[in-house]
CSV table of C-alpha atoms and ligand atoms in Angstrom, one decimal:
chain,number,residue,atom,x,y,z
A,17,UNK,CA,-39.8,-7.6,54.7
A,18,UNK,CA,-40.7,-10.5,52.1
A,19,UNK,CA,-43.5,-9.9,50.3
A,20,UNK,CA,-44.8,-13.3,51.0
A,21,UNK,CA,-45.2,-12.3,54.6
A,22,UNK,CA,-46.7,-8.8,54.0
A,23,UNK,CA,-49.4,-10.9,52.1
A,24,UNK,CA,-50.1,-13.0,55.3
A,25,UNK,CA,-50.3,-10.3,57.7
A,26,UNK,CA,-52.7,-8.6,54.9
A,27,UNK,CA,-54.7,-11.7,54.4
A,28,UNK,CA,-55.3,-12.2,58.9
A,29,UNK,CA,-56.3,-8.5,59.1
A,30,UNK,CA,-58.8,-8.4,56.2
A,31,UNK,CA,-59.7,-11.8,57.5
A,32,UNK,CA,-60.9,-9.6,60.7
A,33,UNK,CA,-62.4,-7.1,59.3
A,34,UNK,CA,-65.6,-8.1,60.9
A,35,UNK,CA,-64.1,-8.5,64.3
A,36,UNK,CA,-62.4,-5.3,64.1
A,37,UNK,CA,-66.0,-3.6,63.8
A,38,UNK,CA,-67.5,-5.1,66.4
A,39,UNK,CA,-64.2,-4.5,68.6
A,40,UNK,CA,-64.8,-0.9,67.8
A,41,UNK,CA,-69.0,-1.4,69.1
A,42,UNK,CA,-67.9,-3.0,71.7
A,43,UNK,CA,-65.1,0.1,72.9
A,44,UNK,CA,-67.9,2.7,72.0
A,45,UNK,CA,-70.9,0.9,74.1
A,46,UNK,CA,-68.6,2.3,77.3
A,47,UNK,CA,-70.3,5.5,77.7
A,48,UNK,CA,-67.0,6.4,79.0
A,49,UNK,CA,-67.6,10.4,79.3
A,50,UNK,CA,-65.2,12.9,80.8
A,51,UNK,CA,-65.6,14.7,82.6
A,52,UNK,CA,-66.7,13.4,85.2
A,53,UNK,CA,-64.7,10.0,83.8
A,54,UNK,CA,-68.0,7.7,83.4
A,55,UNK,CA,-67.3,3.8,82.7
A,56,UNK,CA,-63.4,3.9,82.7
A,57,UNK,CA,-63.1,0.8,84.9
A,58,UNK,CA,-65.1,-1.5,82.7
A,59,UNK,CA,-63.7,-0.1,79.7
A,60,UNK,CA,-60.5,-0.9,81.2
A,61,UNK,CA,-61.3,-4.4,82.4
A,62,UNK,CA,-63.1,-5.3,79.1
A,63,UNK,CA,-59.8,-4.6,77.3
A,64,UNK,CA,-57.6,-6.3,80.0
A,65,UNK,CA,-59.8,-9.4,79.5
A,66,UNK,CA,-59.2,-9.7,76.2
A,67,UNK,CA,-55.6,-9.3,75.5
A,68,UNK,CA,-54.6,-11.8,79.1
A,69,UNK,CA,-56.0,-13.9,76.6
A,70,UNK,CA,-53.8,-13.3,74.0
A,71,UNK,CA,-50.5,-13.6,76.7
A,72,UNK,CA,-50.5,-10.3,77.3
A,73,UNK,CA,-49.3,-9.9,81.2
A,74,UNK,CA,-52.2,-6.9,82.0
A,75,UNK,CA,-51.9,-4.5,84.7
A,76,UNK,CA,-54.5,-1.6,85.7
A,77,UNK,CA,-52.9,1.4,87.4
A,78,UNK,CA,-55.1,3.9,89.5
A,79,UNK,CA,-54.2,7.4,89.4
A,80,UNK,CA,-55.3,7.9,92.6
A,81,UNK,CA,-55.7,11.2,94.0
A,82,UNK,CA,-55.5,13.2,90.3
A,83,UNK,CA,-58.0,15.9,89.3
A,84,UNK,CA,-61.5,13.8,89.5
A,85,UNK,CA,-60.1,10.2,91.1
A,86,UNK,CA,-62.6,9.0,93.6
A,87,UNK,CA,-64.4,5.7,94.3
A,88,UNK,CA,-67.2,6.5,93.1
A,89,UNK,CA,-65.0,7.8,89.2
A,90,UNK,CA,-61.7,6.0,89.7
A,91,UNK,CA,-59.2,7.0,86.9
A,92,UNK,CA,-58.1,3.3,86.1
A,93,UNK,CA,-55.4,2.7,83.2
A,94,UNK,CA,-54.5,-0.8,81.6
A,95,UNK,CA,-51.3,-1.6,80.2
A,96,UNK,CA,-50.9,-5.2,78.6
A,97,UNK,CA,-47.0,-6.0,77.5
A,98,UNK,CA,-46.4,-9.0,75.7
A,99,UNK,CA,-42.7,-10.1,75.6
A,100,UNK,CA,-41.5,-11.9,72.2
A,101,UNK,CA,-38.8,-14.7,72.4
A,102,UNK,CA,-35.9,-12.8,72.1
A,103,UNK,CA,-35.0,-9.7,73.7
A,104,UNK,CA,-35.4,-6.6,71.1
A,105,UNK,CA,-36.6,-3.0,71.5
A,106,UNK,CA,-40.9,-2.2,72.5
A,107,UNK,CA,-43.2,-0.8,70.7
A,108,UNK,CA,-46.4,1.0,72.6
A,109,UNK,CA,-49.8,1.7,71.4
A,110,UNK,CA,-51.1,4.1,73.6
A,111,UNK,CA,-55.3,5.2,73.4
A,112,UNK,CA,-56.9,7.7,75.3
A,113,UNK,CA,-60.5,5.5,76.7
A,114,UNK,CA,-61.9,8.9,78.1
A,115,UNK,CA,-64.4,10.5,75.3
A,116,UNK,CA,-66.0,13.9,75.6
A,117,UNK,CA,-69.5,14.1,75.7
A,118,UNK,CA,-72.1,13.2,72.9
A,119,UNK,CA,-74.1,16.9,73.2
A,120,UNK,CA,-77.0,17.2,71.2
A,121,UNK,CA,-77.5,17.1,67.5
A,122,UNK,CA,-77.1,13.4,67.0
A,123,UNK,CA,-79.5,11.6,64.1
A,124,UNK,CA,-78.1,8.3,66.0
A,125,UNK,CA,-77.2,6.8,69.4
A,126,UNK,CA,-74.1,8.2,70.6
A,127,UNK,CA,-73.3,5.1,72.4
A,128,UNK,CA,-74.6,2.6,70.2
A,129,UNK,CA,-71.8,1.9,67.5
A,130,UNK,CA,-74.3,1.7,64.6
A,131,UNK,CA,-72.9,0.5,61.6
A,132,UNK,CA,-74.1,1.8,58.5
A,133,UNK,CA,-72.6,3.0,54.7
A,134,UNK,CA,-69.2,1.5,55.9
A,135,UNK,CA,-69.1,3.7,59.2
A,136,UNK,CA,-69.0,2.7,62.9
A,137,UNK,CA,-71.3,5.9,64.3
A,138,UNK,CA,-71.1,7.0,68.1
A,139,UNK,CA,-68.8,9.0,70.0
A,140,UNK,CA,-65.5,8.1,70.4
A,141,UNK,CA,-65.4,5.9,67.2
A,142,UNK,CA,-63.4,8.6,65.8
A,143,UNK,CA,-61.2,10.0,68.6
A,144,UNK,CA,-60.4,7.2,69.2
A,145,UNK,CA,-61.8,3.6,69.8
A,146,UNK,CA,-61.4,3.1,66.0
A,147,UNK,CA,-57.8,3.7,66.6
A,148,UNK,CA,-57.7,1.6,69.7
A,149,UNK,CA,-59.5,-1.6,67.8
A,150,UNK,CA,-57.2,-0.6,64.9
A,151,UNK,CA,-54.1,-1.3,67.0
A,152,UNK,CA,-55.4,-4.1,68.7
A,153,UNK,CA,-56.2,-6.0,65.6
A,154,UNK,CA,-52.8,-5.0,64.2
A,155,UNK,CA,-50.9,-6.6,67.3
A,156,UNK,CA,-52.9,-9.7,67.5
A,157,UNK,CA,-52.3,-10.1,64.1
A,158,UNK,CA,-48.5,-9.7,64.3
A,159,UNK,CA,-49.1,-12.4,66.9
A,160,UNK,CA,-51.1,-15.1,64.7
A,161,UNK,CA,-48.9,-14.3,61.6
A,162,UNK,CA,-46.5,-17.1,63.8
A,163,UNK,CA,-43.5,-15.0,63.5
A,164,UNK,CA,-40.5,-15.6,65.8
A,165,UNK,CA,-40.8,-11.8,66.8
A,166,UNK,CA,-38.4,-10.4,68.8
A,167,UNK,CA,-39.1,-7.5,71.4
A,168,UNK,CA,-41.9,-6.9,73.0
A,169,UNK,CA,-45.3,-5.4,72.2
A,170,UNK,CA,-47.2,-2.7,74.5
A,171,UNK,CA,-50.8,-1.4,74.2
A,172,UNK,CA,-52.3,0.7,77.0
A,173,UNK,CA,-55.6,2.4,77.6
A,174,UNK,CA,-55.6,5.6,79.2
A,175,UNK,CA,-58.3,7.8,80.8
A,176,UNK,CA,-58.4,11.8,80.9
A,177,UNK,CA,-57.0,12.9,77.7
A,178,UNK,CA,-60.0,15.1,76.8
A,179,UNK,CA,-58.7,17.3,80.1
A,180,UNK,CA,-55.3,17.1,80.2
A,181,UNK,CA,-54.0,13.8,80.8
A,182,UNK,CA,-53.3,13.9,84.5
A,183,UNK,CA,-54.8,10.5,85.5
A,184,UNK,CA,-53.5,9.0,82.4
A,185,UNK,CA,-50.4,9.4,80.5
A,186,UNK,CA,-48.9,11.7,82.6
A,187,UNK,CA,-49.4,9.5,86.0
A,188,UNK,CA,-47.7,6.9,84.0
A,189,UNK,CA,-45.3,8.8,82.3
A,190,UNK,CA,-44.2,9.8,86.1
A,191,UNK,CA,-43.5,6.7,87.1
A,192,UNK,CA,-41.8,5.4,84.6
A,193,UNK,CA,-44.3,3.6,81.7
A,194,UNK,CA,-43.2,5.7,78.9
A,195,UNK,CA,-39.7,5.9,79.2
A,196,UNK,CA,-36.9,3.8,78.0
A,197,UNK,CA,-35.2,0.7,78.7
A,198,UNK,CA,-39.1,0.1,79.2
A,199,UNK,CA,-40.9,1.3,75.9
A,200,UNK,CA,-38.9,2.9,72.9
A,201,UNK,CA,-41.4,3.5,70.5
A,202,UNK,CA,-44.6,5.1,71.0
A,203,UNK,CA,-47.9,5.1,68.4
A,204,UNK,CA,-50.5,7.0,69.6
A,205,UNK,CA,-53.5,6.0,67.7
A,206,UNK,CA,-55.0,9.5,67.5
A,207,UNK,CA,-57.3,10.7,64.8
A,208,UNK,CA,-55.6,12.6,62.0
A,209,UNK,CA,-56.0,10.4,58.6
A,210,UNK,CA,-55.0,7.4,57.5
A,211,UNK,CA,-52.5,9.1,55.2
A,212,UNK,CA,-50.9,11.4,57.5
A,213,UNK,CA,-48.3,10.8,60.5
A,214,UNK,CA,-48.0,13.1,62.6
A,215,UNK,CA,-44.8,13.9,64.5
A,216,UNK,CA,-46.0,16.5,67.2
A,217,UNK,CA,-48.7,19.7,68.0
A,218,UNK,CA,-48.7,23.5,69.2
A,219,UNK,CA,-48.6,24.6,72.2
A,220,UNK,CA,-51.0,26.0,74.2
A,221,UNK,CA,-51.2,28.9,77.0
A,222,UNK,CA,-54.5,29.0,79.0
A,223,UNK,CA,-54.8,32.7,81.3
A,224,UNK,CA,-57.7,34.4,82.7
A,225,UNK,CA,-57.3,38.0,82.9
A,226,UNK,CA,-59.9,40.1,85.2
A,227,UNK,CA,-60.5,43.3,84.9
A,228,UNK,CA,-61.5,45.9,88.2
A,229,UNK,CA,-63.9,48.8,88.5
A,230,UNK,CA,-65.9,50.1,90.8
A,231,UNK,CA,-69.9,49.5,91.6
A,232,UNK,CA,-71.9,52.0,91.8
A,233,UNK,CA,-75.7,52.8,91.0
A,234,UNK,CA,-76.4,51.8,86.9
A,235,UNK,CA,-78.1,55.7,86.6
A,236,UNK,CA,-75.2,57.3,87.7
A,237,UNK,CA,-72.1,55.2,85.9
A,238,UNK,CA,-70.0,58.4,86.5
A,239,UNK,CA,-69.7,57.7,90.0
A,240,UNK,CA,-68.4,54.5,89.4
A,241,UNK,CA,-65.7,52.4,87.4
A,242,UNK,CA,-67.0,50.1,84.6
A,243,UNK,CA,-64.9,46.6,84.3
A,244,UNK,CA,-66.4,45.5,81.5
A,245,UNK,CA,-65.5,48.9,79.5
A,246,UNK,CA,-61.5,48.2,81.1
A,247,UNK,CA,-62.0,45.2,79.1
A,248,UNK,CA,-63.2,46.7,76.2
A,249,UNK,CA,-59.6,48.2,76.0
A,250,UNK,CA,-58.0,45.1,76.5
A,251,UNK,CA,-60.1,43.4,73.5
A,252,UNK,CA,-59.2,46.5,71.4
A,253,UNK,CA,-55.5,46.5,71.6
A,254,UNK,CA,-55.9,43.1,70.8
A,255,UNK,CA,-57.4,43.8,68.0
A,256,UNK,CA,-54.9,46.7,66.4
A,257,UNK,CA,-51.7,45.1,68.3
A,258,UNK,CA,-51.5,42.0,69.2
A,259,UNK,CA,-53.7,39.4,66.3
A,260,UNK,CA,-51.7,41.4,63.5
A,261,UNK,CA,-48.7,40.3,64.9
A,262,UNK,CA,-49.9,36.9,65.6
A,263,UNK,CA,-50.6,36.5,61.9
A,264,UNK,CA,-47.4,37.7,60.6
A,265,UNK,CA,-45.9,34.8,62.6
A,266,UNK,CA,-45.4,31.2,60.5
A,267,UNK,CA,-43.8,28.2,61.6
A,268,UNK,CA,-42.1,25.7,59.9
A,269,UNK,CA,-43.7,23.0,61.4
A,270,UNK,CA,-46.4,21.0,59.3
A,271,UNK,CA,-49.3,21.9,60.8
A,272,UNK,CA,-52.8,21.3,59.8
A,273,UNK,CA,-55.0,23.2,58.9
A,274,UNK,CA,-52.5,25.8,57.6
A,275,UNK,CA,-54.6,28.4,59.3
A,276,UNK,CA,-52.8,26.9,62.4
A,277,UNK,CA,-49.5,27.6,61.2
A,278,UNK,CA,-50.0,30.9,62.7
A,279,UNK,CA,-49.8,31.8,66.1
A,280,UNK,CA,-53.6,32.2,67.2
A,281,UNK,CA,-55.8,33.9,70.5
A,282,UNK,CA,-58.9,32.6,70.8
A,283,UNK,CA,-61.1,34.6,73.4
A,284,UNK,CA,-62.8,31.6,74.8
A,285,UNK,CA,-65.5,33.6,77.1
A,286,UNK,CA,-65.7,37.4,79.0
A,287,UNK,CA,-67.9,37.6,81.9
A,288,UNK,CA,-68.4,41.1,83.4
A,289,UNK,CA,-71.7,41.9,85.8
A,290,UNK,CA,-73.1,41.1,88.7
A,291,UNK,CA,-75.6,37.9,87.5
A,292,UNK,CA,-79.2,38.6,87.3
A,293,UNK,CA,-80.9,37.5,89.6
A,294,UNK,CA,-84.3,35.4,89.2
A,295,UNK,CA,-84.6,37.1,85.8
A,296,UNK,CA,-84.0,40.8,86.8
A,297,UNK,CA,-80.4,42.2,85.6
A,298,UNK,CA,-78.3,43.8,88.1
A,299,UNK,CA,-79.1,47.5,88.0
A,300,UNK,CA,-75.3,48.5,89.0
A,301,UNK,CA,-71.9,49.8,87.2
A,302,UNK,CA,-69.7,46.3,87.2
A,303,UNK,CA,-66.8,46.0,89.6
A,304,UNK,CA,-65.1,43.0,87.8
A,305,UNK,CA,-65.0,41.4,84.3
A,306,UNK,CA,-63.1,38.4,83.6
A,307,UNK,CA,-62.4,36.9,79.7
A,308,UNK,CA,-60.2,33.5,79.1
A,309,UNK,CA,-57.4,33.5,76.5
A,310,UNK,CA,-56.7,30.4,74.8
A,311,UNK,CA,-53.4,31.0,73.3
A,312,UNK,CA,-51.9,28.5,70.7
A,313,UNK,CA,-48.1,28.6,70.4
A,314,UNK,CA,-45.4,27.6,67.3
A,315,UNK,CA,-42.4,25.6,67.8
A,316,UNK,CA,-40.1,29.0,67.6
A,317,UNK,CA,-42.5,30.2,69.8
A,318,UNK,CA,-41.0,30.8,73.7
A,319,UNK,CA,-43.3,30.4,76.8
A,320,UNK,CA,-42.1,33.5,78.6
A,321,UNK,CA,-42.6,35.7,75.6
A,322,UNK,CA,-45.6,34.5,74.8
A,323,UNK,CA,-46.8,35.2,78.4
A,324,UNK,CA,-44.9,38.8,78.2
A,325,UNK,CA,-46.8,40.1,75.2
A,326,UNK,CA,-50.0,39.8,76.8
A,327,UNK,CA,-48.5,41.3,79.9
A,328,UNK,CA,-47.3,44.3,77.9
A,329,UNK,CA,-50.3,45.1,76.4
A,330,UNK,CA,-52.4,45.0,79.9
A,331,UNK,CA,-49.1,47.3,81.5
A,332,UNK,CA,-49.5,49.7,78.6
A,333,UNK,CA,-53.0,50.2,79.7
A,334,UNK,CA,-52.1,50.7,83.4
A,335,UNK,CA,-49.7,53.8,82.5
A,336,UNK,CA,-51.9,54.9,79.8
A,337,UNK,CA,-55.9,54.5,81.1
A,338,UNK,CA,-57.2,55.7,83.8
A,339,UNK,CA,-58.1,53.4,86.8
A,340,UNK,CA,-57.0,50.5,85.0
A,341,UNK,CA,-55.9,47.7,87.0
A,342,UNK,CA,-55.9,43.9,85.9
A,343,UNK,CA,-54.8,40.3,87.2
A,344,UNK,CA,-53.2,37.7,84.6
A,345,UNK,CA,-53.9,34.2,85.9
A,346,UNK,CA,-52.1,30.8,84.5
A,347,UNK,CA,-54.4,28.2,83.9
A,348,UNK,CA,-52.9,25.7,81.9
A,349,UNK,CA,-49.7,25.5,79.8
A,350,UNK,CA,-48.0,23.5,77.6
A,351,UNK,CA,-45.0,23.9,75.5
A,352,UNK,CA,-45.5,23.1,71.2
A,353,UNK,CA,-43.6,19.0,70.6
A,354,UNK,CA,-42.7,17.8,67.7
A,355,UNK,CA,-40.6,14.5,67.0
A,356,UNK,CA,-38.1,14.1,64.2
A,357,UNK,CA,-39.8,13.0,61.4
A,358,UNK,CA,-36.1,10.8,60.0
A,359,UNK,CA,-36.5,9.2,63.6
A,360,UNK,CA,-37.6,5.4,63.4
A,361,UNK,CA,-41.4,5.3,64.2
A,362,UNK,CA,-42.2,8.1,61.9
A,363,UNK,CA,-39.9,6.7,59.2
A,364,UNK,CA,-41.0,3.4,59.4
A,365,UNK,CA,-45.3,4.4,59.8
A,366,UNK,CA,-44.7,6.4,56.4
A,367,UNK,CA,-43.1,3.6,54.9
A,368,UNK,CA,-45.8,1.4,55.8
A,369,UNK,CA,-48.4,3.8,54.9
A,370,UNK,CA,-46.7,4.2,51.3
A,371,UNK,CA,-47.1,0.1,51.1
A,372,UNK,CA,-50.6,-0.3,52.2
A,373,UNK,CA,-52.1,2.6,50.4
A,374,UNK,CA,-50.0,3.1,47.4
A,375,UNK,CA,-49.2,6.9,47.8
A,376,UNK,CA,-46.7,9.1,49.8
A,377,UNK,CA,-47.5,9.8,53.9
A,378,UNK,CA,-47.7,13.4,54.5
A,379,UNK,CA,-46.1,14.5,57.7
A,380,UNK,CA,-48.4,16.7,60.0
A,381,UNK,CA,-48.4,18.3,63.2
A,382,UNK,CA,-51.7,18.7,64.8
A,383,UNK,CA,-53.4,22.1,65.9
A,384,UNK,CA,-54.2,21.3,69.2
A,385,UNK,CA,-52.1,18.7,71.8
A,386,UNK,CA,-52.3,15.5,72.9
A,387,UNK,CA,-50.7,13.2,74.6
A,388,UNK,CA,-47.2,13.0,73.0
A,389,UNK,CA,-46.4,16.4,75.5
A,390,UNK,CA,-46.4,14.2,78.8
A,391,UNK,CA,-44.3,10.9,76.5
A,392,UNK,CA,-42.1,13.4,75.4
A,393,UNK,CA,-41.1,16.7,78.5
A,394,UNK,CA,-42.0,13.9,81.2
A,395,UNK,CA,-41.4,10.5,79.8
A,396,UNK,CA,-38.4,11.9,78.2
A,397,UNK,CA,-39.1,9.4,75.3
A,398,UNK,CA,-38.6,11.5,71.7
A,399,UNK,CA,-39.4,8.4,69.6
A,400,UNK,CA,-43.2,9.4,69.4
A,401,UNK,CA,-45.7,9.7,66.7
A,402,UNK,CA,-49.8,9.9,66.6
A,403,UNK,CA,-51.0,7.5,63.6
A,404,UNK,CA,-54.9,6.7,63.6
A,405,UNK,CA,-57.9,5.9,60.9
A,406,UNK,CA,-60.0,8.5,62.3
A,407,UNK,CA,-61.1,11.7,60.1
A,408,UNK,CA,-59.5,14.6,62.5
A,409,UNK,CA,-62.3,16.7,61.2
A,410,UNK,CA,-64.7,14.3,62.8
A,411,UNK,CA,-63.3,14.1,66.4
A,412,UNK,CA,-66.2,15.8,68.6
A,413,UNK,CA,-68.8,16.2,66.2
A,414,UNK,CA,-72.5,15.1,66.3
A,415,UNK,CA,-72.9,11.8,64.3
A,416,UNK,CA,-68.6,11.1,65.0
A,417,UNK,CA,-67.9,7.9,62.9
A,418,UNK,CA,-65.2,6.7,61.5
A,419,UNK,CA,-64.5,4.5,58.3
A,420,UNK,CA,-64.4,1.0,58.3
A,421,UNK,CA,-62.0,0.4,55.4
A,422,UNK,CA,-59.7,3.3,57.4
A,423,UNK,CA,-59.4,0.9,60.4
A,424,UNK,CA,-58.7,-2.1,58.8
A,425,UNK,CA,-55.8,0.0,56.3
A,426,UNK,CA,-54.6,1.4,59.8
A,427,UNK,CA,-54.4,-2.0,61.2
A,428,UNK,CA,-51.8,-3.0,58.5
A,429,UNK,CA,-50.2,0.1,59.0
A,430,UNK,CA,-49.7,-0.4,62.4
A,431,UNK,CA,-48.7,-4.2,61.9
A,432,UNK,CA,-46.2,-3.4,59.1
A,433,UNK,CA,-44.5,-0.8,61.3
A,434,UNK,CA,-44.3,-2.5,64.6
A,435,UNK,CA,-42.9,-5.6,63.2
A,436,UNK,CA,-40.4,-3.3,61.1
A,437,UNK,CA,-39.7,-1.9,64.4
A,438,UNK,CA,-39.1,-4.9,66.1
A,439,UNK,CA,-36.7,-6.2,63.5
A,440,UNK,CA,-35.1,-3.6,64.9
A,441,UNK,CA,-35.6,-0.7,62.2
A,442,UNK,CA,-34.7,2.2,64.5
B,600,LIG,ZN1,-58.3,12.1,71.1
C-alpha cells in the first residue's frame, strides 16, 4: 500500500475519533442483556439505520424459534453488505450485540457509556460494542478514503453469543451467511488486545453427573444410602487421578493465559439434599446429588476421549464402591478451532497491527470459545480470526471499559487489513 494512502486513511479515522466514542455510547445505551435477550431489536435497527446510510443494502434475520425467540424477546440479526465496483473477494465484521448482565459492584452506570480518563465505561464496551464501533468506523472510513475498492464489505450484528450463539451466528451460519462464494474473510471484533490476533479457542465439554442413594431418616444414615458422600468419591478420584493428568497435558496452541494451555475441569456447582424448606433443613439421608463439569479441551484433544475419561473414573467406582450408581449427562459441547495463522486474514491483521503500532502481533488462541466454532464446523469458512480493542481481562467485569486510543488503533487495524484484503491479499 502507498504510504500516501495509509496516511489518509489514518488522518479520517483520527479525524473520528470523537464519533467513534459516541458510536460506542450510543451501542452501550442498548441494555441489550442476555439472557433473556433485552433490546436486541433496537440495537439492531439503530445499526441498520446507520450504515443504509452509508449504501449498505441491510437486512434483519429472525432466528425464529431458537432457544429464547418470542415476540415479546425476538432474536433479530443485521447484516449490511456493501458491494464495491468491481467484483473481488468479502470481508465480514461480525459482533456479538447480546451482553451479559451488569451484576453488582459497579461505581458507574452500566448502561450509561461514561467517558472518563480515556475510557468508554458500561457493560459491553469491552466485549464488544468498542469492537463493533471500531469496525464500523474502520469500514466507513475505507469508504470516504474515495478508493475505487474492489470486493465487497460485510458487517453484521448478532445476538446470543453470551449463550451459545444459536439465534445468531449459528442460524446464519446454517443458512448460508458465513460461507463462501458469499463472505471469505471473517473478523470477529472480540476482545483480546489490540496487539494480539487470535486465530482460534479450546474446546469445551459441559456434563452433569448425578449421583443415587437412598433416603432414609438423618438419625439413622445406616439405613440409608448417602449421594452426596457417592459424590465425595467422584470429587476424590478427581483429585488423585484425573487433574494430575490434566496438567501434564500441554498444547501447542497459543493460548492465553498459559494456565490455559493445560487441559482444565472446572466443578462449576454440586447440589446434593433435599432443599430446606422455609428455613428448616431436610432432616433425611440424601437420595441424589448432582455437580456440573465444565471441561475445557486442547486442539490434540479428542471429544470421545475426553468424554471416556470421565466415564472411566465413574465405572471404576461402580465395580469398586458399594451401591454406587451414577448418570453422565451432555449438556453442551464444542470441539477446540483454530485457523492457520499464514492464512490471509491473520497474515494481513498482524501486518497491519505491526504498521499501526510499531511492534510485532502476537498470535493467541483464546481460553474460552466464541463464535469462530459455528463460522468455522458449520459455515465451513477457515479464513477466520477474532481481532478487537477490548482488554480480554475486562470482558464481564464490574466497571467493563475499554480504551479509547485502543479503538481508534483497532479501527486502522481493521481498515488497513480489509482493504489489503480486498486488493486481494489472500
Ligand atoms: Zn464477546
Amino acid at each position: 500500500m502507498q504510504a500516501d494512502s495509509i496516511d489518509t486513511l489514518y488522518r479520517l479515522i483520527d479525524a473520528r475519533r470523537d464519533e467513534l466514542v459516541a458510536l460506542t455510547q450510543d451501542l452501550v445505551r442498548f441494555p441489550t442483556v442476555n439472557p433473556p435477550g433485552e433490546a436486541y431489536q433496537p440495537c439492531a435497527e439503530f445499526i441498520g439505520r446507520r450504515l443504509s446510510r452509508r449504501g449498505f443494502e441491510v437486512q434483519f434475520v429472525r432466528a425464529v424459534a431458537t432457544p429464547g425467540d418470542d415476540d415479546r424477546y425476538p432474536r433479530i440479526n443485521v447484516i449490511a453488505r456493501r458491494a464495491g465496483r468491481r467484483p473481488g473477494p468479502c470481508v465480514h465484521f461480525n459482533s456479538h450485540i447480546d451482553v451479559v448482565q451488569a451484576g453488582s459492584g459497579w461505581s458507574v452506570e452500566p448502561f450509561g457509556g461514561l467517558v472518563k480518563l480515556g475510557r468508554v465505561y458500561g457493560r459491553g464496551t469491552c466485549d464488544m460494542k468498542g469492537g463493533l464501533a471500531a469496525s464500523i468506523i474502520a469500514v466507513e472510513s475505507l469508504i470516504d478514503a474515495g478508493e475505487h475498492l474492489c470486493g465487497t464489505l460485510e458487517i453484521s450484528g448478532t445476538v446470543d453469543e453470551e449463550s451459545g450463539g444459536y439465534g445468531g451466528v449459528h442460524y446464519l451460519a446454517e443458512r448460508g451467511w458465513f460461507s463462501a462464494p458469499r463472505v471469505d474473510h471473517v473478523i470477529i471484533p472480540e476482545p483480546l488486545n489490540v496487539d494480539r490476533v487470535c486465530i482460534g479457542h479450546r474446546g469445551v465439554w459441559w456434563a452433569e453427573i448425578e449421583t443415587f442413594g437412598r433416603m432414609a431418616h438423618g438419625s439413622m444414615p445406616f439405613l440409608g444410602d448417602c449421594a452426596v458422600r457417592h459424590m465425595h468419591a467422584v470429587v476424590e478420584c478427581f483429585e488423585k487421578d484425573l487433574y494430575p493428568k490434566l496438567a501434564a497435558r500441554l498444547t501447542d496452541m497459543p493460548v492465553v493465559p498459559s494456565g490455559a494451555r493445560h487441559s482444565t475441569l472446572n466443578i462449576n456447582s454440586i447440589h446434593g439434599g433435599q432443599a430446606e424448606t422455609a428455613g428448616y433443613p431436610a432432616p433425611c439421608v440424601p437420595d441424589s446429588c448432582r455437580m456440573i463439569i465444565d471441561r475445557r479441551l486442547l486442539i490434540e484433544e479428542d471429544m470421545d476421549a475426553v468424554k471416556g475419561e470421565v466415564r472411566d473414573v465413574l465405572e471404576r467406582l461402580v465395580a469398586e464402591r458399594d451401591g454406587f450408581r451414577y448418570n453422565l449427562r451432555d449438556i453442551f459441547e464444542v470441539r477446540p478451532t483454530m485457523s492457520d495463522r499464514n492464512g490471509p486474514v491473520a497474515r494481513t491483521t498482524a501486518a497491519a497491527i505491526a504498521q499501526v503500532l510499531g511492534r510485532p502481533a502476537q498470535f493467541i488462541c483464546s481460553p474460552g470459545t466464541y463464535d469462530q466454532k459455528h463460522i468455522d464446523r458449520v459455515g465451513k469458512l477457515r479464513d477466520c480470526i477474532a481481532y478487537g480493542p477490548g482488554i480480554l481481562d475486562m470482558a464481564h467485569q464490574p466497571d467493563e471499559y475499554v480504551v479509547i486510543d485502543d479503538m481508534v488503533n483497532a479501527a486502522k487495524v481493521m481498515a488497513l487489513a480489509a482493504r489489503s484484503l480486498l486488493q486481494g491479499a489472500g
